[in-house]
CSV table of C-alpha atoms and ligand atoms in Angstrom, one decimal:
chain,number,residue,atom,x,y,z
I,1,UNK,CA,29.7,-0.4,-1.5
I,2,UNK,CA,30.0,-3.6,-3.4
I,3,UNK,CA,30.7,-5.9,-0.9
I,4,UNK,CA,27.1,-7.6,0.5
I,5,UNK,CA,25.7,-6.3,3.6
I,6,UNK,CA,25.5,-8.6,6.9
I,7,UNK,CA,22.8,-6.5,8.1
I,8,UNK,CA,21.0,-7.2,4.8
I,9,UNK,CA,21.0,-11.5,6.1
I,10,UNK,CA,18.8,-13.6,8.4
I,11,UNK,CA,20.6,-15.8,11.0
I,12,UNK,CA,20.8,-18.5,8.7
I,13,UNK,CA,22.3,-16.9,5.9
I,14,UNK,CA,24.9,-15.6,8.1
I,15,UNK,CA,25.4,-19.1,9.1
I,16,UNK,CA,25.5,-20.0,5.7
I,17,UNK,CA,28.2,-17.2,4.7
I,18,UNK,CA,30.7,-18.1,7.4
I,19,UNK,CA,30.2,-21.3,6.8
I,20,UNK,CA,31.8,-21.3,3.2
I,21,UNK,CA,34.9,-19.7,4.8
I,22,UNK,CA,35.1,-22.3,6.8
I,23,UNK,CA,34.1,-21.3,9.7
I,24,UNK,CA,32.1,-22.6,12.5
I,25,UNK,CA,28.3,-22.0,12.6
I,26,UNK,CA,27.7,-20.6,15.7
I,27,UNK,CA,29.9,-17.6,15.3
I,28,UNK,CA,27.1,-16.5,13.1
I,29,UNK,CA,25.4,-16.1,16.7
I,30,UNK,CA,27.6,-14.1,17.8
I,31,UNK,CA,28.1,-11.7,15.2
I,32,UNK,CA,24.5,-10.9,15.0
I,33,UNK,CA,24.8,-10.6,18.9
I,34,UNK,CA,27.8,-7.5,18.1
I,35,UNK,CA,25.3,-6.4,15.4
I,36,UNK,CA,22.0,-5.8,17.4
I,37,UNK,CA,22.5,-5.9,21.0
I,38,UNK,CA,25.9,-4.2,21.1
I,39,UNK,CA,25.4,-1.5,18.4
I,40,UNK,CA,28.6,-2.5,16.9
I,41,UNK,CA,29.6,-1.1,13.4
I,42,UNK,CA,32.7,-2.5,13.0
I,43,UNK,CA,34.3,-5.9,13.2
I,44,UNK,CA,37.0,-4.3,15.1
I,45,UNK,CA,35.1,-4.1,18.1
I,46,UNK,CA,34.0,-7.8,17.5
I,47,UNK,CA,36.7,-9.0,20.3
I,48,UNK,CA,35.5,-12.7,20.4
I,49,UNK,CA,36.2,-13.3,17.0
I,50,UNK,CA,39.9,-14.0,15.9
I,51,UNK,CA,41.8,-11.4,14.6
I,52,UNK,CA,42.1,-13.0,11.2
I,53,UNK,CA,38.6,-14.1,11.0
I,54,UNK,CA,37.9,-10.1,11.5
I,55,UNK,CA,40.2,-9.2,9.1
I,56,UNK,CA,39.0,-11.7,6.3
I,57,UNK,CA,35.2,-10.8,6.9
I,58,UNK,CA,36.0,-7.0,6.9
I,59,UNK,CA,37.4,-8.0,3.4
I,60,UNK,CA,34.4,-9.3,2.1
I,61,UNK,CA,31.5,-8.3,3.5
I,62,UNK,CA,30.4,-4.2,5.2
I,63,UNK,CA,28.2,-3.1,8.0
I,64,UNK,CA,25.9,-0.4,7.0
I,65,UNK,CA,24.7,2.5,9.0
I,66,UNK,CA,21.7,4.5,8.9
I,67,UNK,CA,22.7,8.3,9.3
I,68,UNK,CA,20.3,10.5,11.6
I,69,UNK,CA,19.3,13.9,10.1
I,70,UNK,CA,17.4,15.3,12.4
I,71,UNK,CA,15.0,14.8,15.2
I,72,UNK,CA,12.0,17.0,15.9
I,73,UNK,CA,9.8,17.0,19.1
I,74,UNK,CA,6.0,17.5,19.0
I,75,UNK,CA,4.4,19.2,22.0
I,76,UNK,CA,2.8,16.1,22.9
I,77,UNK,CA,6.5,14.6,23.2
I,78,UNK,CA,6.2,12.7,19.9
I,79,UNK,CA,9.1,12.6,17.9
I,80,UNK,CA,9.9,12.1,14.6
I,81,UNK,CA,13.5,10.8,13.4
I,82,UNK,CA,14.5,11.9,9.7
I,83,UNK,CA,17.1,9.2,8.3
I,84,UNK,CA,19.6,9.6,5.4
I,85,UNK,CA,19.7,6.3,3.6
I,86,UNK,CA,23.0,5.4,1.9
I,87,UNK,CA,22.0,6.4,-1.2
I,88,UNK,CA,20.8,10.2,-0.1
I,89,UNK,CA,17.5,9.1,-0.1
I,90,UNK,CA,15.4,10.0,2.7
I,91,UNK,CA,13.3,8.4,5.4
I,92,UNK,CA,11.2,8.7,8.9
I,93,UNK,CA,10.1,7.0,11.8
I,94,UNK,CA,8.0,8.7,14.4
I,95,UNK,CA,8.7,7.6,18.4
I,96,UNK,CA,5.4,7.9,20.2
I,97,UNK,CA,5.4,7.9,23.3
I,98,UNK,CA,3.5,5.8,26.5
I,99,UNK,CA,3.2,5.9,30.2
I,100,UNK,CA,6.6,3.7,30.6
I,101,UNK,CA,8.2,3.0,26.8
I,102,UNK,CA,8.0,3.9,23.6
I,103,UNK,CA,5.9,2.5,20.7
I,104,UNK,CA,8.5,3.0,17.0
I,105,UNK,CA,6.3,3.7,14.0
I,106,UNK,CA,9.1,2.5,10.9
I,107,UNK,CA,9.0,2.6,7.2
I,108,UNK,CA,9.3,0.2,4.9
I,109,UNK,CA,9.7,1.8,1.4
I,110,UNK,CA,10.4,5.4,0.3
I,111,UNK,CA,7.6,7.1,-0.9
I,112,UNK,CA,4.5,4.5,-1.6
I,113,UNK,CA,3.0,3.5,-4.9
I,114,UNK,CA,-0.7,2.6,-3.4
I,115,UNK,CA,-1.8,6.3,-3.9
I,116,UNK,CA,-4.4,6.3,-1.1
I,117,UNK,CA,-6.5,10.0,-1.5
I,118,UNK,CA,-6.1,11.1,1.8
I,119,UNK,CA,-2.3,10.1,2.5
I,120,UNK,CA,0.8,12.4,2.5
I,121,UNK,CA,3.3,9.7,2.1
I,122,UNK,CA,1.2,8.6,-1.1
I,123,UNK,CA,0.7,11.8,-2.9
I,124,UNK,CA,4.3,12.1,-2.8
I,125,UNK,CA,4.8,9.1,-5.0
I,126,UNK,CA,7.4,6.5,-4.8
I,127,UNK,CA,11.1,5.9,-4.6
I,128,UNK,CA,12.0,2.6,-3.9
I,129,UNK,CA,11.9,-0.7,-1.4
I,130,UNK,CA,13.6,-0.4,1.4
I,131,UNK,CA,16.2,-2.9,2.4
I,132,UNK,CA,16.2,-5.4,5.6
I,133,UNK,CA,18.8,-3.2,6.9
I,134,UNK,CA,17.1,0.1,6.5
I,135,UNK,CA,13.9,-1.7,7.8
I,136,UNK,CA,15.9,-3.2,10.8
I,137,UNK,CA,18.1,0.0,11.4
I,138,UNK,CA,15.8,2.2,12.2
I,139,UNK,CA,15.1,0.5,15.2
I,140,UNK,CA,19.2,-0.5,15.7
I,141,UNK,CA,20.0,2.9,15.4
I,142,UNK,CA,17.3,4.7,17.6
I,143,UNK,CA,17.9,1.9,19.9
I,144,UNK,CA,22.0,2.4,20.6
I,145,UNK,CA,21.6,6.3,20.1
I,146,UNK,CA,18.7,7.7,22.0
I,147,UNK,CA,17.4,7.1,25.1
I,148,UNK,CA,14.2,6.8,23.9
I,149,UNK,CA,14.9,4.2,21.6
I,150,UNK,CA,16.7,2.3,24.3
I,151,UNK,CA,12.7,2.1,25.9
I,152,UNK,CA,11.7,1.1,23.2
I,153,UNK,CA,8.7,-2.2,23.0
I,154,UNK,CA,6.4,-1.9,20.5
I,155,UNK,CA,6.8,-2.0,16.7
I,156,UNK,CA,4.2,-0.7,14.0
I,157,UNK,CA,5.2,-0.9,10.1
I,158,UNK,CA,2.7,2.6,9.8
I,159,UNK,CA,5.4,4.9,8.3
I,160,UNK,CA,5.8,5.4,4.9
I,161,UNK,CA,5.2,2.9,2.2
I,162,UNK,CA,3.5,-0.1,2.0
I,163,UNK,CA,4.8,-3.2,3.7
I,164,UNK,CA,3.0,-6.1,1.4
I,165,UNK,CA,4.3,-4.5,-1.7
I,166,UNK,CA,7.7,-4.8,0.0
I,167,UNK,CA,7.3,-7.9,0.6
I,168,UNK,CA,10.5,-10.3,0.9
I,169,UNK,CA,12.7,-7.6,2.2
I,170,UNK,CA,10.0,-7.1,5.1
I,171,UNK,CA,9.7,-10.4,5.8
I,172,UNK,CA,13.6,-10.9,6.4
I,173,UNK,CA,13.8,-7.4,8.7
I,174,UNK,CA,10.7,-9.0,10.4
I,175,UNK,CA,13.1,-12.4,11.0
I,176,UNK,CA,15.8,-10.4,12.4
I,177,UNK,CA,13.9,-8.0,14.6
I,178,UNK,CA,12.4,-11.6,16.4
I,179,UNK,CA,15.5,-13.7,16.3
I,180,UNK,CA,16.8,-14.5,19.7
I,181,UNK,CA,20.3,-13.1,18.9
I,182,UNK,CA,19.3,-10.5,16.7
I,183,UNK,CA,16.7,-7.3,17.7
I,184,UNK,CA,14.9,-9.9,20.1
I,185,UNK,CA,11.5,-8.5,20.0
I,186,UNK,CA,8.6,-10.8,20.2
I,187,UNK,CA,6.1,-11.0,17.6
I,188,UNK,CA,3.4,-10.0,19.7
I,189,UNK,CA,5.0,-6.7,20.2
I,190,UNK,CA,5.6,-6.3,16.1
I,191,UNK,CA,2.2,-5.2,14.3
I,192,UNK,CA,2.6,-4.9,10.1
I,193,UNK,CA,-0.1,-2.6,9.1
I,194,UNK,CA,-1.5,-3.2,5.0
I,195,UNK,CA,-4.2,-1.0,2.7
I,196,UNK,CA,-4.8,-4.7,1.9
I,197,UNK,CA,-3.1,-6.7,-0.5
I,198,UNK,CA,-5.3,-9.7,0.3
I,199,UNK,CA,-2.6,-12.6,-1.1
I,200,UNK,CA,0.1,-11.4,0.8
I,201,UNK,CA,-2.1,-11.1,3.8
I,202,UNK,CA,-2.5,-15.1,3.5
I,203,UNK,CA,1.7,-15.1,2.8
I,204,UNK,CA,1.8,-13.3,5.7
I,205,UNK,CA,0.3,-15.7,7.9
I,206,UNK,CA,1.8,-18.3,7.1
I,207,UNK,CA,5.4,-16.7,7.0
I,208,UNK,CA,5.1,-14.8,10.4
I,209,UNK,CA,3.1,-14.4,13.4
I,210,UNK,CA,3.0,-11.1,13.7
I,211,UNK,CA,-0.1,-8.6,14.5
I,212,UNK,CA,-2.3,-7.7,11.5
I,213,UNK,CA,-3.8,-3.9,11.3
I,214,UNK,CA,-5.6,-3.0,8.2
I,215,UNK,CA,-6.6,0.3,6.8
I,216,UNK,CA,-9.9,-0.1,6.2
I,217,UNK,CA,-11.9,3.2,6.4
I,218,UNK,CA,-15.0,2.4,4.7
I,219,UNK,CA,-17.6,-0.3,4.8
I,220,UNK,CA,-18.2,0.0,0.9
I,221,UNK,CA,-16.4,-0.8,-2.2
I,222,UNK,CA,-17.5,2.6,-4.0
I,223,UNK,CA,-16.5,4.7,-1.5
I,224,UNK,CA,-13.0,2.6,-1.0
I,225,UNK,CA,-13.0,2.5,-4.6
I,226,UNK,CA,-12.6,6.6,-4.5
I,227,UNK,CA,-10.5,6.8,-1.0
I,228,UNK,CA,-8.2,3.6,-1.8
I,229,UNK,CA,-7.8,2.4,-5.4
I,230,UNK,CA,-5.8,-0.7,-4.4
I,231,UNK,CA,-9.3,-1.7,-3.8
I,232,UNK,CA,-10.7,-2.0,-7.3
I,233,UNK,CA,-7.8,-5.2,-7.1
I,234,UNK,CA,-8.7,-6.5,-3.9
I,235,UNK,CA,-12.4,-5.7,-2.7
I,236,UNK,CA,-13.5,-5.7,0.4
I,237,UNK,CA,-14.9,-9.3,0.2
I,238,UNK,CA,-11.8,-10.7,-0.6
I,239,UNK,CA,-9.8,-8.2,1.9
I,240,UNK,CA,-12.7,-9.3,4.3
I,241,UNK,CA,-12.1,-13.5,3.4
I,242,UNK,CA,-7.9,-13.2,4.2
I,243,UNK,CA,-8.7,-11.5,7.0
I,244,UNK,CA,-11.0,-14.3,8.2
I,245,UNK,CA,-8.2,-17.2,7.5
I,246,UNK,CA,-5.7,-15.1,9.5
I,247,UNK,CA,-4.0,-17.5,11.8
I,248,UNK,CA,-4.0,-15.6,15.2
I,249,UNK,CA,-3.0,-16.8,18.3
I,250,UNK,CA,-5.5,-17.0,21.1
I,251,UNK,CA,-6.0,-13.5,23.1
I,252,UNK,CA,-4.7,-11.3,19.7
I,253,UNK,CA,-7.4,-9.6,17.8
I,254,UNK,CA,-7.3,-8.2,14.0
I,255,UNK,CA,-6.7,-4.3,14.1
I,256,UNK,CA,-9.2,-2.5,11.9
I,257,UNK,CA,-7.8,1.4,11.2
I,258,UNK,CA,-10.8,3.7,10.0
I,259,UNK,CA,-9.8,7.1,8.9
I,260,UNK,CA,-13.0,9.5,10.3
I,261,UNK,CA,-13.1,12.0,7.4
I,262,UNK,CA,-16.2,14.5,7.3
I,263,UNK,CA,-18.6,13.8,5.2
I,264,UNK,CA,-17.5,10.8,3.6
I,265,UNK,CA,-17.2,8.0,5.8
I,266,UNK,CA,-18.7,9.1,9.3
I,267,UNK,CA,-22.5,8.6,9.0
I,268,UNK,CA,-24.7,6.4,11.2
I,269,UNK,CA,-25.3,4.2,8.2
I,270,UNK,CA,-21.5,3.5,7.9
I,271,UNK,CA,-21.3,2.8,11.3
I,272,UNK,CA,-23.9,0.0,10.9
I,273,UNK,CA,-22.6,-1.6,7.5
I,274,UNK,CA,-19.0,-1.4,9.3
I,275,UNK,CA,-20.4,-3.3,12.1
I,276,UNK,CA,-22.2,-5.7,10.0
I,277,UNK,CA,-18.7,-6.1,7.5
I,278,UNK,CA,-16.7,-7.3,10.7
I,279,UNK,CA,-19.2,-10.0,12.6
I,280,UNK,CA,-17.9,-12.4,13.8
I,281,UNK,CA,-13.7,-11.4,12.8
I,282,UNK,CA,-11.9,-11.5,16.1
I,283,UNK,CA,-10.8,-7.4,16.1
I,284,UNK,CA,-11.0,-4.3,17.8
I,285,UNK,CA,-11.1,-0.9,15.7
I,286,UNK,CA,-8.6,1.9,15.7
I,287,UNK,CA,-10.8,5.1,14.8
I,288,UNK,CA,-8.3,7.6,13.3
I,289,UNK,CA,-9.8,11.3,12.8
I,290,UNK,CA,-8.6,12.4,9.7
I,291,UNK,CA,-5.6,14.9,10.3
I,292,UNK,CA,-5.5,17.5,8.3
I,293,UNK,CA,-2.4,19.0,6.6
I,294,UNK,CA,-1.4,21.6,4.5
I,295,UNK,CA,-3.2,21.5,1.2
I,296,UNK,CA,-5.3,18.5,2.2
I,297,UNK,CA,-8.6,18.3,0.3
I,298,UNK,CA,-10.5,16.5,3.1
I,299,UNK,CA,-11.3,17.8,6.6
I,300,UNK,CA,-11.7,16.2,10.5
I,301,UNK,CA,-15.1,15.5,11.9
I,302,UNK,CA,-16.2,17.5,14.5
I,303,UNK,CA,-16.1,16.0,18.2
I,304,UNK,CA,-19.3,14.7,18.4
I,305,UNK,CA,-19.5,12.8,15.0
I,306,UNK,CA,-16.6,10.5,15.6
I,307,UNK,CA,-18.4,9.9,19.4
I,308,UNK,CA,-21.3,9.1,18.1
I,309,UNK,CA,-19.6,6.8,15.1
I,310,UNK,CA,-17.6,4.0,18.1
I,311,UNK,CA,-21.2,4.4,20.2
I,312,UNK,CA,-23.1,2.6,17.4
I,313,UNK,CA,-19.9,0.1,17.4
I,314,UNK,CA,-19.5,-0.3,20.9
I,315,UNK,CA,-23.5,-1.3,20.8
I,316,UNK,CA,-22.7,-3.7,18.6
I,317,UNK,CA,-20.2,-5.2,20.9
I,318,UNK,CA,-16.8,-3.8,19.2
I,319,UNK,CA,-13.8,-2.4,20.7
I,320,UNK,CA,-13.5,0.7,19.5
I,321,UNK,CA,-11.0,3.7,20.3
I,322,UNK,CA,-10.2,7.0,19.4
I,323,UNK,CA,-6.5,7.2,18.6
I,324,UNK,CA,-5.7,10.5,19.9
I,325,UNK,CA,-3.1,12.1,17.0
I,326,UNK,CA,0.3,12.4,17.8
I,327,UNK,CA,2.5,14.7,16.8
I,328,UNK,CA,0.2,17.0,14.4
I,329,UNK,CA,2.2,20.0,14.8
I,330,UNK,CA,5.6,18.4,13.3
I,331,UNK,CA,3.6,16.1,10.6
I,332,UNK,CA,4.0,13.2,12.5
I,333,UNK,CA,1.1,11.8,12.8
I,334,UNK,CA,-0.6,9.1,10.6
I,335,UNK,CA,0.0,9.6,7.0
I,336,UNK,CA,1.9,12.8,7.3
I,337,UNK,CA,5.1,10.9,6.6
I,338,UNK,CA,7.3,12.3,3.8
I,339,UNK,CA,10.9,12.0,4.0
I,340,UNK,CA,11.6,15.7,3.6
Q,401,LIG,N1,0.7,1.4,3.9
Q,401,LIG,C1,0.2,0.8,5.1
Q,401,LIG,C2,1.1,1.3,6.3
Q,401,LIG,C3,1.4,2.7,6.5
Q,401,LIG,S1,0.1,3.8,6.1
Q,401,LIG,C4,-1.2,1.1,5.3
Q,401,LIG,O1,-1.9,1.8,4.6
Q,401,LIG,O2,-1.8,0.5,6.3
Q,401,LIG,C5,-0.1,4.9,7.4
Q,401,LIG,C6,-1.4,4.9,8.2
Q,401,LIG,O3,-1.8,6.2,8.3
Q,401,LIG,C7,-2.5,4.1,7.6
Q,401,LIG,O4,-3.2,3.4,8.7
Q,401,LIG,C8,-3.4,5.2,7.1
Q,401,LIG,O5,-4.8,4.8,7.1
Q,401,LIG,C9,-3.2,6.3,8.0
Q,401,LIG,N2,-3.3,7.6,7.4
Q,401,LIG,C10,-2.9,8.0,6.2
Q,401,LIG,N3,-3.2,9.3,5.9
Q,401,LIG,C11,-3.9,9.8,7.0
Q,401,LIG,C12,-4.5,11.0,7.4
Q,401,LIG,N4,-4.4,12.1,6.6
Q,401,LIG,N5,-5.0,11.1,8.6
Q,401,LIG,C13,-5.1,10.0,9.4
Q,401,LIG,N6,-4.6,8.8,9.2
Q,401,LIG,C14,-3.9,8.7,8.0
Q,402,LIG,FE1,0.5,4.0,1.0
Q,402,LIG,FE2,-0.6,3.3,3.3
Q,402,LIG,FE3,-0.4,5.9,2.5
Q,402,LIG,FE4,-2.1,4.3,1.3
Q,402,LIG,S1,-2.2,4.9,3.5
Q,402,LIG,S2,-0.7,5.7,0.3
Q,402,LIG,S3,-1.0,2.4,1.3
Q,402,LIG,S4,1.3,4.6,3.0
């Protein structure tokens, strides 16, 4: 368990790793090759490397594994994946699924530390970061051990724990997953989803290109205040001002996630600061009814609030859907993540 972790290295420090054994740089190409488009967990199996470069490798350095628990399927065919981290620490990732692949919702820390009101994940407190390889595998694993995973072409950081307070070790998984011989995935299939630590949102940008979704759920600081108390650190004005200086490609928009939650964020005046909030920001908005779960303190809006809450946006010239919840009945669904 000593011995470093390839999985845990970008391409270049693979590159840099072989190279002080001598060895030529673009084998580091090909090992990540074995790593994430052959499955491989052993350097065994790694037949165009030499046997003694196998051998000395397999001396110094390990290939970690991610073990799968347990998979449960929703009656909407969602299905959530429960992982057993090497420590015996657990972790989920929920498969969703779409009219021809299937959209992997991953976690980047164990438990989360923001404390958000009306989250599962949060009330359960926090563990630890998760590693680039625990990041990374659950995408490797699902990928060479389910067919679902096999179909597999979108990417949202929305499981549990917070990806900007994670930051370094996200940043690297994000590396690999886009690398050409790692997971290959392209950035514009990758979206990172914050409660908004506004520096690392401007980090962000300049360290990656991929999509930005923000938790937002309320137009005003008092309310977020209550709901989100990461915001008494970053208010909206300054959550508002990163997400202005996002650098986005042309065509991509800024994902805005509101939480419809009865009585406390769903009225017409809401509707109307929210619109006013997000002139002129290049976005659409993800409008999340509240799902409920055992012991929650908070209920969903009926039908015909959250309708009339995107009309007044879609007046105002917004994008604005109703993200139908997924895989309720197994706590799948957004914010019901808890590892156990
Ligand atoms: N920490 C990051 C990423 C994961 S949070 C973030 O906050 O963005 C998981 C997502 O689930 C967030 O978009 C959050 O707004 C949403 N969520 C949490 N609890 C929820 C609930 N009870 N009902 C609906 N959505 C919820
Ligand atoms: Fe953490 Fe996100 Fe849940 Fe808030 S919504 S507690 S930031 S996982």
């Amino acid at each position: 368990m000593d011995k470093p972790n390839l999985k845990d290295m970008t391409l270049e420090e693979i590159e840099g790793f072989i190279s002080d054994l001598g060895k030529e740089k673009y084998r580091a190409k090909q090992i990540m090759k074995w790593l994430y488009q052959s499955g491989t967990t052993s350097f065994d199996e790694m037949t165009n490397l030499s046997k003694d470069f196998r051998d000395g490798m397999n001396n110094i350095v390990r290939i970690s594994t991610l073990e799968i628990v347990e998979t449960q399927t929703s009656k909407d065919g969602t299905k959530k994946v429960l992982f057993k981290l090497e420590d015996g620490n657990f972790i989920e990732s929920v498969l969703i699924p779409g009219a021809n692949h299937w959209t992997l919702c991953i976690s980047t820390q164990v438990g989360c530390m923001i404390g958000c009101r009306f989250c599962l994940t949060g009330m359960y407190g926090f563990k630890r970061n998760l590693l680039p390889s625990e990041i990374t595998d659950q995408i490797t694993m699902l990928r060479f051990n389910t067919p679902e995973g096999e179909n597999v072409k979108n990417i949202v950081m929305m499981g549990m724990g917070e990806p900007l307070e994670n930051y370094d070790n996200t940043l690297k998984a994000i590396r690999i997953m886009t690398t050409d011989c790692g997971l290959a995935i392209s950035n514009r299939r990758i979206t990172l989803s914050t409660c908004g630590i506004a520096p690392m949102i401007h980090r962000l940008g300049k360290d990656t290109c991929v999509n930005l979704a923000i938790s937002l759920n309320t137009p005003d600081d008092e309310t977020r205040n209550y709901l989100m108390p990461i915001n008494k650190k970053y208010p909206l004005e300054t959550l508002i001002k990163a997400c202005r200086e996002y650098p986005m490609p042309r065509r991509r928009r800024i994902t805005f996630e509101y939480i419809l939650i009865e009585g406390v964020n769903t009225s017409r005046e809401d509707a109307e600061r929210l619109a006013r909030l997000l002139r002129g920001i290049r976005c659409k908005l993800n409008l999340i009814p509240y799902n409920e779960y055992p012991g929650s303190v908070f209920r969903t809006p009926a039908e015909v609030d959250i309708e009339a809450f995107r009309k007044i946006l879609i007046k105002h010239n917004y994008i604005a859907t109703i993200r139908a919840s997924r895989g309720g009945d197994i706590l799948a669904a957004c914010g019901q993540l808890s590892g156990r």
